[in-house]
GROMACS .gro file of C-alpha atoms in nm:
model
  279
    1UNK     CA    1  -4.305  -1.232  -0.856
    2UNK     CA    2  -4.211  -0.959  -0.613
    3UNK     CA    3  -4.087  -1.076  -0.274
    4UNK     CA    4  -4.231  -0.850  -0.004
    5UNK     CA    5  -3.933  -0.928   0.222
    6UNK     CA    6  -3.674  -0.834  -0.041
    7UNK     CA    7  -3.517  -0.494   0.029
    8UNK     CA    8  -3.422  -0.344  -0.308
    9UNK     CA    9  -3.235  -0.045  -0.165
   10UNK     CA   10  -3.030  -0.258   0.073
   11UNK     CA   11  -2.954  -0.508  -0.203
   12UNK     CA   12  -2.842  -0.237  -0.445
   13UNK     CA   13  -2.614  -0.097  -0.175
   14UNK     CA   14  -2.458  -0.442  -0.131
   15UNK     CA   15  -2.404  -0.468  -0.507
   16UNK     CA   16  -2.256  -0.118  -0.522
   17UNK     CA   17  -2.017  -0.180  -0.232
   18UNK     CA   18  -1.892  -0.507  -0.382
   19UNK     CA   19  -1.854  -0.356  -0.729
   20UNK     CA   20  -1.654  -0.067  -0.586
   21UNK     CA   21  -1.416  -0.313  -0.421
   22UNK     CA   22  -1.387  -0.506  -0.747
   23UNK     CA   23  -1.319  -0.185  -0.937
   24UNK     CA   24  -1.027  -0.112  -0.702
   25UNK     CA   25  -0.904  -0.475  -0.709
   26UNK     CA   26  -0.966  -0.522  -0.341
   27UNK     CA   27  -1.041  -0.887  -0.254
   28UNK     CA   28  -1.399  -0.962  -0.148
   29UNK     CA   29  -1.481  -1.253   0.078
   30UNK     CA   30  -1.703  -1.529  -0.057
   31UNK     CA   31  -2.003  -1.424   0.154
   32UNK     CA   32  -1.996  -1.072   0.006
   33UNK     CA   33  -1.967  -1.206  -0.347
   34UNK     CA   34  -2.245  -1.462  -0.301
   35UNK     CA   35  -2.474  -1.199  -0.148
   36UNK     CA   36  -2.411  -0.955  -0.434
   37UNK     CA   37  -2.459  -1.219  -0.705
   38UNK     CA   38  -2.782  -1.338  -0.544
   39UNK     CA   39  -2.911  -0.980  -0.526
   40UNK     CA   40  -2.821  -0.919  -0.891
   41UNK     CA   41  -3.012  -1.229  -1.001
   42UNK     CA   42  -3.319  -1.135  -0.799
   43UNK     CA   43  -3.329  -0.773  -0.916
   44UNK     CA   44  -3.256  -0.839  -1.283
   45UNK     CA   45  -3.518  -1.115  -1.311
   46UNK     CA   46  -3.805  -0.927  -1.149
   47UNK     CA   47  -3.957  -0.642  -1.355
   48UNK     CA   48  -4.145  -0.532  -1.042
   49UNK     CA   49  -3.818  -0.392  -0.904
   50UNK     CA   50  -3.737  -0.174  -1.207
   51UNK     CA   51  -3.897   0.147  -1.079
   52UNK     CA   52  -3.737   0.104  -0.737
   53UNK     CA   53  -3.398   0.063  -0.903
   54UNK     CA   54  -3.456   0.375  -1.109
   55UNK     CA   55  -3.552   0.574  -0.800
   56UNK     CA   56  -3.250   0.441  -0.611
   57UNK     CA   57  -3.014   0.539  -0.893
   58UNK     CA   58  -3.148   0.894  -0.904
   59UNK     CA   59  -3.171   0.955  -0.530
   60UNK     CA   60  -2.897   1.116  -0.324
   61UNK     CA   61  -2.654   0.950  -0.089
   62UNK     CA   62  -2.458   0.627  -0.117
   63UNK     CA   63  -2.646   0.524  -0.431
   64UNK     CA   64  -2.416   0.749  -0.634
   65UNK     CA   65  -2.153   0.477  -0.662
   66UNK     CA   66  -2.374   0.227  -0.842
   67UNK     CA   67  -2.548   0.491  -1.053
   68UNK     CA   68  -2.233   0.654  -1.188
   69UNK     CA   69  -2.061   0.322  -1.242
   70UNK     CA   70  -2.359   0.200  -1.445
   71UNK     CA   71  -2.403   0.531  -1.624
   72UNK     CA   72  -2.042   0.537  -1.747
   73UNK     CA   73  -2.062   0.175  -1.865
   74UNK     CA   74  -2.391   0.245  -2.043
   75UNK     CA   75  -2.253   0.562  -2.202
   76UNK     CA   76  -1.949   0.376  -2.333
   77UNK     CA   77  -2.184   0.140  -2.516
   78UNK     CA   78  -2.454   0.381  -2.635
   79UNK     CA   79  -2.294   0.728  -2.619
   80UNK     CA   80  -2.600   0.846  -2.428
   81UNK     CA   81  -2.715   0.886  -2.068
   82UNK     CA   82  -2.856   0.593  -1.879
   83UNK     CA   83  -3.225   0.529  -1.941
   84UNK     CA   84  -3.337   0.234  -1.736
   85UNK     CA   85  -3.554  -0.037  -1.888
   86UNK     CA   86  -3.579  -0.406  -1.807
   87UNK     CA   87  -3.347  -0.495  -2.095
   88UNK     CA   88  -3.096  -0.231  -1.988
   89UNK     CA   89  -3.112  -0.353  -1.629
   90UNK     CA   90  -3.044  -0.710  -1.743
   91UNK     CA   91  -2.749  -0.590  -1.948
   92UNK     CA   92  -2.611  -0.390  -1.655
   93UNK     CA   93  -2.655  -0.696  -1.434
   94UNK     CA   94  -2.435  -0.895  -1.672
   95UNK     CA   95  -2.170  -0.620  -1.651
   96UNK     CA   96  -2.187  -0.616  -1.272
   97UNK     CA   97  -2.142  -0.994  -1.263
   98UNK     CA   98  -1.849  -0.969  -1.503
   99UNK     CA   99  -1.665  -0.730  -1.272
  100UNK     CA  100  -1.733  -0.957  -0.976
  101UNK     CA  101  -1.600  -1.255  -1.171
  102UNK     CA  102  -1.281  -1.059  -1.236
  103UNK     CA  103  -1.239  -1.024  -0.862
  104UNK     CA  104  -1.278  -1.400  -0.817
  105UNK     CA  105  -1.010  -1.459  -1.082
  106UNK     CA  106  -0.785  -1.207  -0.907
  107UNK     CA  107  -0.821  -1.398  -0.581
  108UNK     CA  108  -0.731  -1.723  -0.761
  109UNK     CA  109  -0.417  -1.546  -0.882
  110UNK     CA  110  -0.328  -1.435  -0.528
  111UNK     CA  111  -0.344  -1.795  -0.407
  112UNK     CA  112  -0.139  -1.924  -0.701
  113UNK     CA  113   0.120  -1.647  -0.683
  114UNK     CA  114   0.246  -1.758  -0.343
  115UNK     CA  115   0.300  -2.110  -0.475
  116UNK     CA  116   0.467  -2.015  -0.802
  117UNK     CA  117   0.690  -1.751  -0.643
  118UNK     CA  118   0.874  -2.039  -0.475
  119UNK     CA  119   0.918  -2.212  -0.812
  120UNK     CA  120   1.034  -1.890  -0.979
  121UNK     CA  121   1.298  -1.843  -0.709
  122UNK     CA  122   1.480  -2.149  -0.848
  123UNK     CA  123   1.518  -1.991  -1.191
  124UNK     CA  124   1.526  -1.622  -1.103
  125UNK     CA  125   1.717  -1.609  -0.772
  126UNK     CA  126   1.757  -1.233  -0.764
  127UNK     CA  127   1.465  -1.021  -0.653
  128UNK     CA  128   1.472  -0.805  -0.963
  129UNK     CA  129   1.210  -0.664  -1.197
  130UNK     CA  130   1.455  -0.697  -1.487
  131UNK     CA  131   1.367  -1.039  -1.625
  132UNK     CA  132   1.590  -1.206  -1.882
  133UNK     CA  133   1.560  -1.526  -2.080
  134UNK     CA  134   1.703  -1.839  -1.923
  135UNK     CA  135   2.052  -1.879  -2.066
  136UNK     CA  136   2.070  -2.244  -1.966
  137UNK     CA  137   1.743  -2.400  -2.081
  138UNK     CA  138   1.845  -2.732  -1.928
  139UNK     CA  139   1.766  -2.581  -1.588
  140UNK     CA  140   1.397  -2.646  -1.656
  141UNK     CA  141   1.442  -2.987  -1.818
  142UNK     CA  142   1.363  -3.200  -1.515
  143UNK     CA  143   1.063  -3.006  -1.385
  144UNK     CA  144   0.906  -2.884  -1.709
  145UNK     CA  145   1.089  -3.020  -2.014
  146UNK     CA  146   1.090  -3.396  -1.968
  147UNK     CA  147   0.851  -3.629  -2.148
  148UNK     CA  148   0.712  -3.773  -1.826
  149UNK     CA  149   0.363  -3.751  -1.673
  150UNK     CA  150   0.502  -3.556  -1.377
  151UNK     CA  151   0.680  -3.302  -1.596
  152UNK     CA  152   0.378  -3.263  -1.824
  153UNK     CA  153   0.156  -3.203  -1.523
  154UNK     CA  154   0.390  -2.931  -1.393
  155UNK     CA  155   0.402  -2.772  -1.738
  156UNK     CA  156   0.023  -2.773  -1.757
  157UNK     CA  157  -0.004  -2.604  -1.416
  158UNK     CA  158   0.242  -2.333  -1.520
  159UNK     CA  159   0.055  -2.269  -1.844
  160UNK     CA  160  -0.273  -2.235  -1.655
  161UNK     CA  161  -0.110  -1.992  -1.413
  162UNK     CA  162   0.017  -1.789  -1.707
  163UNK     CA  163  -0.335  -1.783  -1.853
  164UNK     CA  164  -0.469  -1.648  -1.523
  165UNK     CA  165  -0.202  -1.376  -1.528
  166UNK     CA  166  -0.287  -1.284  -1.886
  167UNK     CA  167  -0.657  -1.269  -1.811
  168UNK     CA  168  -0.597  -1.033  -1.520
  169UNK     CA  169  -0.355  -0.812  -1.712
  170UNK     CA  170  -0.599  -0.777  -2.003
  171UNK     CA  171  -0.867  -0.621  -1.779
  172UNK     CA  172  -0.668  -0.473  -1.491
  173UNK     CA  173  -0.492  -0.209  -1.700
  174UNK     CA  174  -0.808  -0.065  -1.863
  175UNK     CA  175  -0.985  -0.081  -1.526
  176UNK     CA  176  -0.715   0.143  -1.377
  177UNK     CA  177  -0.791   0.413  -1.634
  178UNK     CA  178  -1.165   0.352  -1.613
  179UNK     CA  179  -1.168   0.410  -1.238
  180UNK     CA  180  -1.038   0.764  -1.287
  181UNK     CA  181  -1.324   0.832  -1.530
  182UNK     CA  182  -1.551   0.718  -1.250
  183UNK     CA  183  -1.378   0.948  -0.999
  184UNK     CA  184  -1.406   1.248  -1.234
  185UNK     CA  185  -1.772   1.176  -1.303
  186UNK     CA  186  -1.851   1.149  -0.935
  187UNK     CA  187  -1.659   1.470  -0.859
  188UNK     CA  188  -1.847   1.660  -1.132
  189UNK     CA  189  -2.191   1.558  -1.006
  190UNK     CA  190  -2.140   1.540  -0.630
  191UNK     CA  191  -1.850   1.776  -0.568
  192UNK     CA  192  -1.679   1.497  -0.376
  193UNK     CA  193  -1.415   1.237  -0.450
  194UNK     CA  194  -1.367   0.906  -0.269
  195UNK     CA  195  -1.087   0.910  -0.014
  196UNK     CA  196  -0.901   0.641  -0.211
  197UNK     CA  197  -0.836   0.865  -0.513
  198UNK     CA  198  -0.508   1.014  -0.391
  199UNK     CA  199  -0.373   0.677  -0.281
  200UNK     CA  200  -0.454   0.505  -0.612
  201UNK     CA  201  -0.320   0.797  -0.813
  202UNK     CA  202   0.005   0.805  -0.615
  203UNK     CA  203   0.072   0.435  -0.667
  204UNK     CA  204  -0.011   0.455  -1.036
  205UNK     CA  205  -0.072   0.163  -1.269
  206UNK     CA  206   0.237  -0.018  -1.141
  207UNK     CA  207   0.102  -0.022  -0.785
  208UNK     CA  208  -0.263  -0.076  -0.873
  209UNK     CA  209  -0.412  -0.365  -0.680
  210UNK     CA  210  -0.432  -0.499  -0.328
  211UNK     CA  211  -0.118  -0.486  -0.117
  212UNK     CA  212   0.171  -0.670  -0.280
  213UNK     CA  213  -0.046  -0.820  -0.555
  214UNK     CA  214  -0.023  -0.525  -0.790
  215UNK     CA  215  -0.042  -0.492  -1.166
  216UNK     CA  216   0.339  -0.489  -1.177
  217UNK     CA  217   0.357  -0.812  -0.977
  218UNK     CA  218   0.117  -0.982  -1.220
  219UNK     CA  219   0.326  -0.865  -1.517
  220UNK     CA  220   0.644  -0.993  -1.350
  221UNK     CA  221   0.479  -1.331  -1.295
  222UNK     CA  222   0.364  -1.342  -1.658
  223UNK     CA  223   0.714  -1.256  -1.776
  224UNK     CA  224   0.880  -1.522  -1.561
  225UNK     CA  225   0.620  -1.780  -1.666
  226UNK     CA  226   0.690  -1.705  -2.032
  227UNK     CA  227   1.065  -1.736  -1.983
  228UNK     CA  228   1.026  -2.084  -1.833
  229UNK     CA  229   0.763  -2.193  -2.087
  230UNK     CA  230   0.977  -2.069  -2.373
  231UNK     CA  231   1.272  -2.273  -2.244
  232UNK     CA  232   1.057  -2.580  -2.182
  233UNK     CA  233   0.906  -2.580  -2.529
  234UNK     CA  234   1.247  -2.526  -2.685
  235UNK     CA  235   1.351  -2.852  -2.520
  236UNK     CA  236   1.028  -3.024  -2.622
  237UNK     CA  237   1.055  -2.924  -2.989
  238UNK     CA  238   1.271  -3.227  -3.061
  239UNK     CA  239   1.073  -3.463  -2.840
  240UNK     CA  240   0.715  -3.383  -2.939
  241UNK     CA  241   0.622  -3.336  -3.300
  242UNK     CA  242   0.247  -3.394  -3.280
  243UNK     CA  243   0.002  -3.105  -3.270
  244UNK     CA  244  -0.172  -3.009  -2.946
  245UNK     CA  245  -0.474  -2.802  -2.856
  246UNK     CA  246  -0.381  -2.482  -2.675
  247UNK     CA  247  -0.575  -2.170  -2.584
  248UNK     CA  248  -0.405  -1.840  -2.664
  249UNK     CA  249  -0.571  -1.499  -2.651
  250UNK     CA  250  -0.907  -1.661  -2.590
  251UNK     CA  251  -0.888  -1.883  -2.899
  252UNK     CA  252  -0.842  -2.259  -2.910
  253UNK     CA  253  -0.569  -2.354  -3.157
  254UNK     CA  254  -0.425  -2.682  -3.287
  255UNK     CA  255  -0.051  -2.615  -3.278
  256UNK     CA  256   0.283  -2.788  -3.319
  257UNK     CA  257   0.536  -2.771  -3.038
  258UNK     CA  258   0.744  -2.532  -3.248
  259UNK     CA  259   0.445  -2.301  -3.294
  260UNK     CA  260   0.376  -2.302  -2.920
  261UNK     CA  261   0.741  -2.218  -2.858
  262UNK     CA  262   0.724  -1.922  -3.098
  263UNK     CA  263   0.412  -1.790  -2.925
  264UNK     CA  264   0.589  -1.791  -2.589
  265UNK     CA  265   0.889  -1.616  -2.744
  266UNK     CA  266   0.658  -1.336  -2.861
  267UNK     CA  267   0.472  -1.321  -2.534
  268UNK     CA  268   0.794  -1.300  -2.334
  269UNK     CA  269   0.904  -1.006  -2.548
  270UNK     CA  270   0.566  -0.839  -2.503
  271UNK     CA  271   0.558  -0.870  -2.124
  272UNK     CA  272   0.923  -0.777  -2.087
  273UNK     CA  273   0.847  -0.453  -2.271
  274UNK     CA  274   0.533  -0.398  -2.063
  275UNK     CA  275   0.741  -0.443  -1.748
  276UNK     CA  276   1.005  -0.202  -1.875
  277UNK     CA  277   0.739   0.060  -1.950
  278UNK     CA  278   0.606   0.055  -1.594
  279UNK     CA  279   0.735   0.323  -1.362
   0.00000   0.00000   0.00000
């Protein structure tokens, strides 16, 4: 049922502003995120707001951001221009929420990075983007490679941090290229480009992100995590022979310690190459 006090235009502006921050990997505070998510739920679950949304999308002014963002996403799926229906609006709402969730994951990473950077300093003392394997794997034996509850807990935390890094990397890179599609689309239809275009373009993929927490920083963290995990599981190969459940690439697998070790070997090689390819 339509809420007479609910302002559709104002709510869509809130959603658009938050999505634009998420698209640029700028952290949003919890109040902004909660407000946007609440507005998305209200709009997508009330057919009475459909025509107002359609009018807002097609009107001039600040509404361009949300319209072009949604139009590009819709076109990628259907290869046609956006035609708004209740089902389409619900689908777009799920996409909007997905981008907001990415921002929440990114903020989790920011909090964890500061903690793990202190741990990494023990094993990679030089502030260098050239990451090598740990020559002395026994360096990690006490903290990550021992068969003790404390060591296993630390290993689990590091693996979860690596998973957060991987999740961000998997979407951050395509988002960087997607945002320029958005800029070109907006320029073509409005004759204007957001003021951030030059800054984002100058920093490139390597510098994409908020402040210090760039794509390159996430890749460095993934690479360092893999180097430690590879060394830890090399030590554990002789100590643990039973299979364990692990999640890799979004799939839950029942693996031996040796198989886990081999996966981290491959992932270290992958992220080391990705780091080397960044300018």
